[in-house]
Amino acid sequence: MSSNITIAISKGRIFKDALPLLAALDIYPVEAPETTRKLILETNRPDVKIIIVRTTDVPTYVEYGAADIGIAGKDVLLEYSVNASGGNGLGGYGLYEPLDLKIAQCKMVVAEPEKVEPGETGNREHGGRKRVATKYVNIARNYFASQGKQVEIIKLYGSMELAPVLGLADQIVDLVDTGNTLKANGLVVVETITDISSRLIVNKAAMKMKNNLIKPMIEKLTELVEEK
Ligand code: AMP
C-alpha cells in the first residue's frame, strides 16, 4: 500500500480558502505559492506534497493519477467532464467527486449590458441568434440548449466583461462573486445558471490503493464542511 499523497491545487482564491481545510488535516505547506516559483510544495508531512497547477488542469492531473486528490471549482469540473478522456458530459469520467468543500463559492450567470441603447434591443441579434461570449463554452452550450435557445457562442480566455461593452457579444456567461466586476463594466445578471463551489476530487485508483490515507481525509473534511 503506497504511503504518499499528492494534492493538486491552483494558486489564488482556491489555495487561500483551502489552507484552513488542509490545516485541519494537519497539512501545512512549508512555502506559499505567492513567494516561491516552485510548483511542488513540500509540507510539514513527509508523506504529503502539494502541486500548484492551473485551475483547469487540476482534473487532468487527478484523472491521470499524477495527483491523488485535488481541489477544483465546479465550473472547471462541469466544463472538463465533457472533454475528459472517456467523458460523456454526464460526469462519468475517471474521477470521484466525493465532497462539496463549500469554498470559493460564487454563481455562474448570464449577464448583459444594463442599458441597451434605444432601438438596439433585439437588433443586436445576429441572424436571429444572440452572441454569447464565454470561457465556459460547454456549460453555456448545454444551458442555452436546455432553455431551447439558439445562440452563437464565442470562446474567450478572459476579460469576458469587455465583450458586450465593445459589441463583440450581446451577453456573457461568467462567474460572479460580489458582482463588482459586472457593475464596473455596466453589466447586470439576467439569469443564474448554477451555484458554484470547489469540490474535492479523487483519482479512482488512488481511492482504492491509498484508501488508508484518503478515507480519513474525506471523513475529516466531511465533518468540517457539515459544521459550516
Ligand atoms: P466579483 O467582481 O466579485 O463578482 O468577481 C468576479 C470575477 O472574479 C470574475 O472575473 C470571475 O471570473 C472571478 N471569480 C469570482 N468567483 C470566482 C471563483 N469562485 N473562482 C474563480 N473565479 C472567480
XYZ file of C-alpha atoms in Angstrom, residues 123-202:
80
model
C -31.478 44.309 -33.006
C -28.125 43.208 -31.717
C -29.058 39.629 -32.502
C -27.173 38.184 -35.417
C -29.279 36.202 -37.828
C -31.865 35.777 -35.066
C -29.285 34.365 -32.652
C -27.692 36.157 -29.727
C -23.936 36.120 -29.453
C -22.654 34.909 -26.103
C -19.001 35.307 -25.141
C -17.566 32.919 -22.572
C -14.666 30.838 -21.399
C -17.241 28.149 -20.433
C -18.277 27.008 -23.886
C -19.713 23.623 -22.830
C -21.627 24.970 -19.847
C -23.063 27.788 -21.978
C -23.971 25.479 -24.856
C -25.725 22.993 -22.541
C -27.534 25.753 -20.674
C -28.916 27.527 -23.744
C -29.867 24.195 -25.327
C -31.767 23.262 -22.145
C -33.631 26.564 -22.477
C -34.428 25.836 -26.129
C -32.462 28.937 -27.158
C -30.195 29.001 -30.187
C -27.146 31.171 -29.579
C -23.786 31.711 -31.198
C -21.031 31.063 -28.675
C -17.753 32.943 -28.894
C -14.862 31.424 -26.932
C -12.751 33.887 -24.949
C -9.981 33.168 -22.453
C -10.585 36.088 -20.077
C -11.967 39.604 -19.571
C -15.362 38.425 -20.827
C -16.949 41.585 -19.405
C -15.402 43.575 -22.248
C -17.195 41.678 -24.998
C -20.679 43.257 -24.666
C -19.180 46.677 -23.999
C -17.390 46.578 -27.366
C -20.250 44.891 -29.224
C -18.401 41.598 -29.699
C -21.266 39.794 -27.957
C -24.759 40.500 -26.603
C -24.300 38.512 -23.423
C -21.617 36.741 -21.427
C -21.579 33.587 -19.334
C -19.196 34.044 -16.408
C -18.679 33.591 -12.687
C -19.782 36.315 -10.304
C -18.962 36.644 -6.679
C -19.614 40.163 -5.312
C -20.911 41.462 -8.656
C -18.375 44.306 -8.565
C -16.687 43.345 -11.835
C -20.012 43.222 -13.710
C -21.109 46.532 -12.198
C -17.828 48.251 -13.041
C -18.419 47.291 -16.675
C -22.104 48.284 -16.793
C -23.399 44.692 -16.874
C -26.248 43.067 -14.949
C -27.149 39.441 -14.243
C -30.137 38.313 -16.293
C -30.117 34.579 -15.483
C -28.364 32.343 -12.938
C -27.183 29.066 -14.451
C -25.940 27.348 -11.292
C -24.286 27.825 -7.911
C -20.580 27.066 -7.940
C -18.173 25.959 -5.202
C -14.957 23.983 -5.026
C -15.050 20.210 -4.774
C -12.691 17.550 -3.529
C -11.789 15.199 -6.363
C -10.027 11.864 -6.050
